[in-house]
CSV table of C-alpha atoms in Angstrom, one decimal:
chain,number,residue,atom,x,y,z
A,1,UNK,CA,19.6,8.9,24.8
A,2,UNK,CA,21.7,5.9,23.3
A,3,UNK,CA,22.1,5.5,19.7
A,4,UNK,CA,22.2,2.2,17.7
A,5,UNK,CA,24.7,-0.2,18.9
A,6,UNK,CA,28.2,0.3,17.4
A,7,UNK,CA,28.7,-2.0,14.6
A,8,UNK,CA,32.6,-2.7,14.9
A,9,UNK,CA,34.5,-5.0,17.2
A,10,UNK,CA,38.0,-2.9,16.8
A,11,UNK,CA,38.0,0.1,18.3
A,12,UNK,CA,36.5,3.2,17.4
A,13,UNK,CA,38.6,6.1,16.7
A,14,UNK,CA,37.5,9.4,17.4
A,15,UNK,CA,39.6,12.8,16.4
A,16,UNK,CA,38.9,15.5,18.5
A,17,UNK,CA,38.0,12.8,20.8
A,18,UNK,CA,38.5,15.5,23.8
A,19,UNK,CA,36.4,18.0,22.4
A,20,UNK,CA,32.9,18.7,23.2
A,21,UNK,CA,31.2,16.7,20.7
A,22,UNK,CA,33.7,14.0,20.5
A,23,UNK,CA,33.9,13.5,24.1
A,24,UNK,CA,29.9,13.7,24.7
A,25,UNK,CA,30.5,10.5,22.0
A,26,UNK,CA,32.9,9.0,23.1
A,27,UNK,CA,31.4,8.9,26.7
A,28,UNK,CA,28.4,6.8,25.0
A,29,UNK,CA,30.6,4.2,23.3
A,30,UNK,CA,32.7,3.3,25.9
A,31,UNK,CA,29.9,3.1,28.4
A,32,UNK,CA,28.5,0.6,26.1
A,33,UNK,CA,31.7,-1.7,26.1
A,34,UNK,CA,33.3,-0.5,23.3
A,35,UNK,CA,37.0,0.8,23.2
A,36,UNK,CA,38.0,4.4,21.9
A,37,UNK,CA,40.8,5.8,20.7
A,38,UNK,CA,40.8,9.6,21.5
A,39,UNK,CA,43.1,11.1,19.3
A,40,UNK,CA,43.5,15.0,20.4
A,41,UNK,CA,46.5,17.5,20.4
A,42,UNK,CA,44.7,19.4,23.5
A,43,UNK,CA,45.3,22.7,22.3
A,44,UNK,CA,41.8,23.8,23.1
A,45,UNK,CA,41.3,25.3,26.3
A,46,UNK,CA,39.3,22.9,28.7
A,47,UNK,CA,39.7,19.5,26.7
A,48,UNK,CA,42.1,18.1,29.1
A,49,UNK,CA,39.4,18.1,31.8
A,50,UNK,CA,37.2,16.2,29.1
A,51,UNK,CA,39.6,13.8,28.4
A,52,UNK,CA,40.1,13.4,32.6
A,53,UNK,CA,36.4,12.5,32.8
A,54,UNK,CA,36.6,10.5,30.4
A,55,UNK,CA,39.2,8.1,31.4
A,56,UNK,CA,38.2,8.5,35.0
A,57,UNK,CA,34.8,7.3,33.9
A,58,UNK,CA,35.6,4.2,31.6
A,59,UNK,CA,39.2,3.3,32.7
A,60,UNK,CA,41.3,1.1,29.9
A,61,UNK,CA,38.4,1.6,27.4
A,62,UNK,CA,39.4,5.1,26.9
A,63,UNK,CA,43.2,5.1,24.7
A,64,UNK,CA,44.2,8.3,24.6
A,65,UNK,CA,46.2,9.3,21.7
A,66,UNK,CA,47.7,12.9,22.0
A,67,UNK,CA,49.0,13.9,18.8
A,68,UNK,CA,48.0,16.8,15.9
A,69,UNK,CA,45.8,15.8,13.3
A,70,UNK,CA,48.4,16.8,10.6
A,71,UNK,CA,50.9,14.3,12.0
A,72,UNK,CA,50.6,11.4,9.2
A,73,UNK,CA,52.7,9.0,11.1
A,74,UNK,CA,50.8,8.9,14.6
A,75,UNK,CA,47.5,9.2,12.6
A,76,UNK,CA,48.2,6.2,10.4
A,77,UNK,CA,49.0,4.0,13.8
A,78,UNK,CA,45.6,4.9,14.9
A,79,UNK,CA,43.7,4.3,11.7
A,80,UNK,CA,45.2,0.7,11.8
A,81,UNK,CA,43.6,-0.1,14.8
A,82,UNK,CA,40.2,1.3,14.0
A,83,UNK,CA,36.8,-0.6,12.8
A,84,UNK,CA,35.3,3.2,12.3
A,85,UNK,CA,36.4,6.7,12.4
A,86,UNK,CA,34.5,9.9,13.8
A,87,UNK,CA,36.1,13.0,12.6
A,88,UNK,CA,35.9,16.1,14.7
A,89,UNK,CA,39.2,17.6,15.0
A,90,UNK,CA,39.4,21.0,13.4
A,91,UNK,CA,40.0,24.5,13.7
A,92,UNK,CA,36.9,25.5,15.0
A,93,UNK,CA,36.5,29.2,14.8
A,94,UNK,CA,36.2,31.7,11.7
A,95,UNK,CA,37.9,34.6,13.5
A,96,UNK,CA,41.2,32.4,13.9
A,97,UNK,CA,41.0,31.7,10.5
A,98,UNK,CA,40.9,35.2,9.6
A,99,UNK,CA,44.0,35.9,11.1
A,100,UNK,CA,46.0,32.6,10.3
A,101,UNK,CA,44.5,31.2,7.5
A,102,UNK,CA,47.3,28.8,6.7
A,103,UNK,CA,47.2,27.1,9.8
A,104,UNK,CA,43.3,26.7,9.4
A,105,UNK,CA,43.5,25.0,6.0
A,106,UNK,CA,46.5,23.2,7.1
A,107,UNK,CA,44.7,21.8,10.3
A,108,UNK,CA,41.0,21.4,8.8
A,109,UNK,CA,41.6,20.6,5.1
A,110,UNK,CA,45.3,19.0,5.4
A,111,UNK,CA,44.7,17.0,8.0
A,112,UNK,CA,41.5,15.6,6.7
A,113,UNK,CA,43.3,14.9,3.9
A,114,UNK,CA,45.8,13.0,5.9
A,115,UNK,CA,43.3,11.1,7.5
A,116,UNK,CA,41.5,10.0,4.2
A,117,UNK,CA,44.7,8.8,2.7
A,118,UNK,CA,45.6,6.9,5.8
A,119,UNK,CA,42.0,5.5,5.1
A,120,UNK,CA,42.8,4.5,1.4
A,121,UNK,CA,46.0,3.1,2.4
A,122,UNK,CA,44.8,0.9,5.0
A,123,UNK,CA,42.4,-0.9,2.6
A,124,UNK,CA,39.0,-2.3,3.7
A,125,UNK,CA,35.7,-0.7,4.2
A,126,UNK,CA,36.5,1.6,7.8
A,127,UNK,CA,33.4,4.1,7.8
A,128,UNK,CA,34.3,7.8,8.0
A,129,UNK,CA,31.8,9.9,9.7
A,130,UNK,CA,33.1,14.0,9.1
A,131,UNK,CA,31.8,16.9,10.9
A,132,UNK,CA,31.5,19.5,8.4
A,133,UNK,CA,29.4,22.9,9.1
A,134,UNK,CA,26.5,25.0,7.9
A,135,UNK,CA,29.4,27.5,6.4
A,136,UNK,CA,29.7,25.8,3.3
A,137,UNK,CA,26.5,27.3,2.5
A,138,UNK,CA,28.0,30.9,2.5
A,139,UNK,CA,26.5,33.9,3.7
A,140,UNK,CA,23.2,33.1,2.1
A,141,UNK,CA,23.1,36.8,0.4
A,142,UNK,CA,20.6,35.6,-1.8
A,143,UNK,CA,18.3,35.0,0.8
A,144,UNK,CA,15.3,37.7,1.0
A,145,UNK,CA,14.7,38.3,4.9
A,146,UNK,CA,12.0,40.3,6.9
A,147,UNK,CA,12.3,41.5,10.2
A,148,UNK,CA,10.1,40.2,12.8
A,149,UNK,CA,10.5,41.4,16.2
A,150,UNK,CA,13.8,40.3,17.6
A,151,UNK,CA,14.2,37.8,14.6
A,152,UNK,CA,15.2,37.8,10.4
A,153,UNK,CA,12.8,35.5,8.9
A,154,UNK,CA,12.9,34.5,5.3
A,155,UNK,CA,10.1,35.7,3.2
A,156,UNK,CA,10.0,32.6,1.1
A,157,UNK,CA,7.4,30.4,2.7
A,158,UNK,CA,9.1,26.9,2.1
A,159,UNK,CA,12.5,28.1,3.6
A,160,UNK,CA,10.5,29.7,6.6
A,161,UNK,CA,8.8,26.4,6.7
A,162,UNK,CA,11.7,23.8,6.1
A,163,UNK,CA,14.9,25.6,6.1
A,164,UNK,CA,18.3,25.2,3.9
A,165,UNK,CA,18.4,21.9,2.3
A,166,UNK,CA,21.6,19.8,1.3
A,167,UNK,CA,20.7,20.9,-2.5
A,168,UNK,CA,21.4,24.5,-1.6
A,169,UNK,CA,24.7,25.5,-4.0
A,170,UNK,CA,27.8,25.3,-1.8
A,171,UNK,CA,29.6,29.5,-1.3
A,172,UNK,CA,32.8,29.2,0.7
A,173,UNK,CA,33.0,32.3,2.4
A,174,UNK,CA,36.1,33.1,5.0
A,175,UNK,CA,38.9,30.6,5.2
A,176,UNK,CA,37.1,28.7,7.6
A,177,UNK,CA,34.1,28.0,4.9
A,178,UNK,CA,36.7,27.4,2.3
A,179,UNK,CA,38.9,24.7,4.7
A,180,UNK,CA,36.2,23.0,6.1
A,181,UNK,CA,34.0,23.2,2.4
A,182,UNK,CA,37.1,22.0,0.6
A,183,UNK,CA,37.4,18.9,3.4
A,184,UNK,CA,34.1,18.3,3.1
A,185,UNK,CA,33.8,18.0,-0.7
A,186,UNK,CA,37.0,15.5,-0.6
A,187,UNK,CA,35.3,13.0,2.2
A,188,UNK,CA,32.4,13.3,-0.2
A,189,UNK,CA,34.8,12.3,-3.4
A,190,UNK,CA,37.0,9.6,-1.6
A,191,UNK,CA,33.5,7.8,-1.1
A,192,UNK,CA,33.0,8.5,-5.2
A,193,UNK,CA,36.7,8.1,-6.3
A,194,UNK,CA,37.7,5.2,-4.0
A,195,UNK,CA,34.8,3.6,-2.7
A,196,UNK,CA,35.1,4.3,1.1
A,197,UNK,CA,32.2,4.7,3.1
A,198,UNK,CA,32.2,8.0,4.3
A,199,UNK,CA,29.1,10.3,5.6
A,200,UNK,CA,29.5,14.4,5.9
A,201,UNK,CA,27.4,16.0,8.5
A,202,UNK,CA,26.6,19.7,7.9
A,203,UNK,CA,26.4,20.7,11.8
A,204,UNK,CA,24.7,23.8,12.9
A,205,UNK,CA,25.0,25.1,16.2
A,206,UNK,CA,25.3,21.8,18.6
A,207,UNK,CA,25.2,22.7,22.7
A,208,UNK,CA,24.7,20.8,25.6
A,209,UNK,CA,27.1,19.5,28.8
A,210,UNK,CA,30.8,19.4,28.2
A,211,UNK,CA,30.8,22.6,26.1
A,212,UNK,CA,33.1,25.4,27.8
A,213,UNK,CA,32.2,27.7,25.2
A,214,UNK,CA,33.9,31.1,24.2
A,215,UNK,CA,33.4,34.3,22.3
A,216,UNK,CA,34.2,32.9,19.0
A,217,UNK,CA,32.8,28.6,19.2
A,218,UNK,CA,29.9,27.5,20.8
A,219,UNK,CA,27.9,30.7,21.3
A,220,UNK,CA,24.8,29.0,23.7
A,221,UNK,CA,27.3,27.9,26.1
A,222,UNK,CA,29.3,31.1,26.0
A,223,UNK,CA,25.9,33.2,26.7
A,224,UNK,CA,24.9,31.2,29.5
A,225,UNK,CA,28.2,31.5,31.2
A,226,UNK,CA,28.5,35.1,30.6
A,227,UNK,CA,24.5,35.6,32.0
A,228,UNK,CA,25.4,33.1,34.7
A,229,UNK,CA,28.5,35.0,36.1
A,230,UNK,CA,26.5,38.2,35.9
A,231,UNK,CA,28.5,39.3,33.2
A,232,UNK,CA,27.4,41.4,30.0
A,233,UNK,CA,26.9,39.2,26.6
A,234,UNK,CA,28.5,40.9,23.4
A,235,UNK,CA,26.4,40.5,20.4
A,236,UNK,CA,28.3,41.5,16.6
A,237,UNK,CA,25.7,42.4,14.9
A,238,UNK,CA,22.3,43.6,15.6
A,239,UNK,CA,21.6,40.3,17.4
A,240,UNK,CA,18.6,39.3,15.4
A,241,UNK,CA,20.8,36.6,13.5
A,242,UNK,CA,18.6,32.9,13.9
A,243,UNK,CA,20.2,29.8,14.2
A,244,UNK,CA,18.5,26.8,14.9
A,245,UNK,CA,20.4,24.8,17.6
A,246,UNK,CA,20.6,21.0,18.6
A,247,UNK,CA,21.7,19.6,21.8
A,248,UNK,CA,24.7,17.2,21.6
A,249,UNK,CA,22.4,14.1,22.9
A,250,UNK,CA,20.5,14.7,19.0
A,251,UNK,CA,23.7,15.1,17.3
A,252,UNK,CA,26.0,12.3,18.7
A,253,UNK,CA,22.1,10.0,18.1
A,254,UNK,CA,22.4,11.2,14.5
A,255,UNK,CA,26.3,10.2,14.1
A,256,UNK,CA,25.5,6.7,15.4
A,257,UNK,CA,22.5,6.2,13.1
A,258,UNK,CA,24.8,7.2,10.3
A,259,UNK,CA,27.3,4.4,11.2
A,260,UNK,CA,24.5,1.9,12.2
A,261,UNK,CA,23.3,2.6,8.4
A,262,UNK,CA,26.8,3.2,6.5
A,263,UNK,CA,25.8,0.6,3.7
A,264,UNK,CA,22.8,2.6,2.9
A,265,UNK,CA,23.8,6.5,3.3
A,266,UNK,CA,27.4,6.1,2.3
A,267,UNK,CA,28.5,8.9,-0.1
A,268,UNK,CA,25.9,11.6,1.4
A,269,UNK,CA,25.7,14.6,2.9
A,270,UNK,CA,23.3,15.3,5.8
A,271,UNK,CA,22.2,18.9,7.5
A,272,UNK,CA,22.2,18.2,11.4
A,273,UNK,CA,20.8,20.9,13.4
A,274,UNK,CA,17.8,21.5,15.3
A,275,UNK,CA,15.6,22.9,12.8
A,276,UNK,CA,12.5,25.0,12.4
A,277,UNK,CA,11.2,24.3,15.5
A,278,UNK,CA,14.4,24.8,17.6
A,279,UNK,CA,15.4,28.4,15.7
A,280,UNK,CA,15.7,31.2,18.0
A,281,UNK,CA,17.4,34.5,17.6
A,282,UNK,CA,20.5,36.0,19.5
A,283,UNK,CA,18.7,38.1,21.4
A,284,UNK,CA,15.5,35.2,21.4
A,285,UNK,CA,18.1,33.4,23.7
A,286,UNK,CA,19.0,36.1,25.7
A,287,UNK,CA,15.7,37.0,26.5
A,288,UNK,CA,15.0,33.0,27.2
A,289,UNK,CA,18.2,33.5,29.6
A,290,UNK,CA,16.7,36.2,31.5
A,291,UNK,CA,13.9,34.6,32.3
A,292,UNK,CA,15.6,31.2,33.1
A,293,UNK,CA,18.0,33.3,35.4
A,294,UNK,CA,15.2,35.5,37.2
A,295,UNK,CA,17.3,38.7,35.9
A,296,UNK,CA,18.0,40.8,32.8
A,297,UNK,CA,20.9,40.0,31.2
A,298,UNK,CA,23.1,43.1,30.2
A,299,UNK,CA,24.2,43.6,26.2
A,300,UNK,CA,26.9,45.1,24.2
A,301,UNK,CA,27.3,45.4,20.4
A,302,UNK,CA,29.8,45.5,18.2
A,303,UNK,CA,30.6,45.3,14.5
A,304,UNK,CA,29.3,42.3,12.1
A,305,UNK,CA,31.8,39.4,11.7
A,306,UNK,CA,32.7,38.1,8.1
A,307,UNK,CA,30.5,35.9,6.7
A,308,UNK,CA,27.9,36.0,9.6
A,309,UNK,CA,24.5,34.3,8.2
A,310,UNK,CA,21.7,36.7,9.4
A,311,UNK,CA,19.4,33.7,8.9
A,312,UNK,CA,20.3,29.6,8.8
A,313,UNK,CA,18.5,27.2,10.1
A,314,UNK,CA,18.6,23.5,8.9
A,315,UNK,CA,16.2,21.1,6.9
A,316,UNK,CA,16.8,18.2,8.5
A,317,UNK,CA,14.1,15.6,6.7
A,318,UNK,CA,16.8,14.1,4.9
A,319,UNK,CA,18.7,13.1,8.0
A,320,UNK,CA,15.7,12.4,10.2
A,321,UNK,CA,14.2,9.7,7.2
A,322,UNK,CA,17.4,8.5,6.3
A,323,UNK,CA,18.9,8.2,9.4
A,324,UNK,CA,15.4,7.4,11.5
A,325,UNK,CA,16.0,10.2,13.9
A,326,UNK,CA,13.8,10.9,16.9
A,327,UNK,CA,12.4,14.5,17.3
A,328,UNK,CA,15.2,16.4,19.0
A,329,UNK,CA,15.2,17.7,22.4
A,330,UNK,CA,13.2,21.4,22.2
A,331,UNK,CA,15.9,24.0,23.0
A,332,UNK,CA,14.2,25.6,26.0
A,333,UNK,CA,14.7,22.2,27.9
A,334,UNK,CA,18.1,21.6,26.1
A,335,UNK,CA,19.2,25.3,27.3
A,336,UNK,CA,18.0,24.5,30.8
A,337,UNK,CA,20.3,21.1,31.0
A,338,UNK,CA,23.1,23.1,29.6
A,339,UNK,CA,22.6,25.6,32.8
A,340,UNK,CA,22.4,23.1,35.3
A,341,UNK,CA,25.4,21.3,33.8
A,342,UNK,CA,27.4,24.7,33.4
A,343,UNK,CA,26.2,25.9,37.3
A,344,UNK,CA,28.1,22.6,38.2
A,345,UNK,CA,31.1,23.7,36.4
A,346,UNK,CA,31.5,27.1,37.3
A,347,UNK,CA,30.9,26.0,41.4
A,348,UNK,CA,33.5,23.3,40.9
A,349,UNK,CA,35.9,25.7,39.1
A,350,UNK,CA,35.2,28.4,42.0
A,351,UNK,CA,36.0,25.9,44.5
A,352,UNK,CA,39.2,24.4,42.7
A,353,UNK,CA,40.8,28.2,42.3
A,354,UNK,CA,39.5,28.8,46.3
A,355,UNK,CA,41.5,25.8,47.0
A,356,UNK,CA,44.6,26.5,45.2
A,357,UNK,CA,44.7,30.1,47.1
A,358,UNK,CA,44.6,28.5,50.6
A,359,UNK,CA,47.9,29.6,52.4
A,360,UNK,CA,50.2,26.5,53.0
A,361,UNK,CA,49.9,25.1,56.8
A,362,UNK,CA,53.0,25.9,58.6
A,363,UNK,CA,54.2,22.9,60.8
């Protein structure tokens, strides 16, 4: 699904552009003839493959900038060229933030503030679309829940019907929640204080092709990888946690819609997720994977993780209305799409490993 046409003739800067969502966005933009500055430190395993995929597909329209988001000089050079900025570069794991909170703060808050200052120094209305997180709402401890089968459900009928709205008070929990939440607040305030055209997307669980998920981040892909390779899945907590999941094609469409409507939506925050129709518990997803693959997926359990929301579903009505979004891909179709892509990726990885293990010919 393509989004609205890009509104800038200058290159588009995508920080974290070799990551999962960034690479999917860069691919769409480049496919339509846009030059994309892919700014990435290449620290996350697998992102080199995403960058190679982008350059192979699009050639000179992909301009790699291998640099850290904390590098003010390099970032200023990239911003100087850009007509719009999508900011995905981040430390993305709650678990990592618990063990390295200073680095988490430097990357998520310091890097975002460095980017905002580069845009302010640049002058001119360069739009910034920022990837925030549902973790800014905290653990939602006041939400009364009931257990229904394999899932937690809110007892409040409005919350059950629509999910958590943007008017929910922010309540940062864990260093990751603090760093992303503070960055979220700065991005919105730079619209108020300095007139920068910024938009915040508070993302729920995004999944889809080019997501090489692991235990700390990208849980839908991680569960699928474990299931496809006949390994057990570890659930932290009881597995009844509910999340709304959104296919990456719909996430990309939302970001592009926000850019196309920047004059009307600047200074706003939007919840971006699958909404109530695409909400599923961890155990519910695992059961579906068993059906999809025709075999049971083994489960192990571990202790609850800090700040883990037992229930989070995005109220997406503001985003759908103001951004003109189409209904999202139903989650079962999206999971099947990701399973097909991961199967091909795993087969390619296995073939590469086999070729590397072949003895060299003796001449």
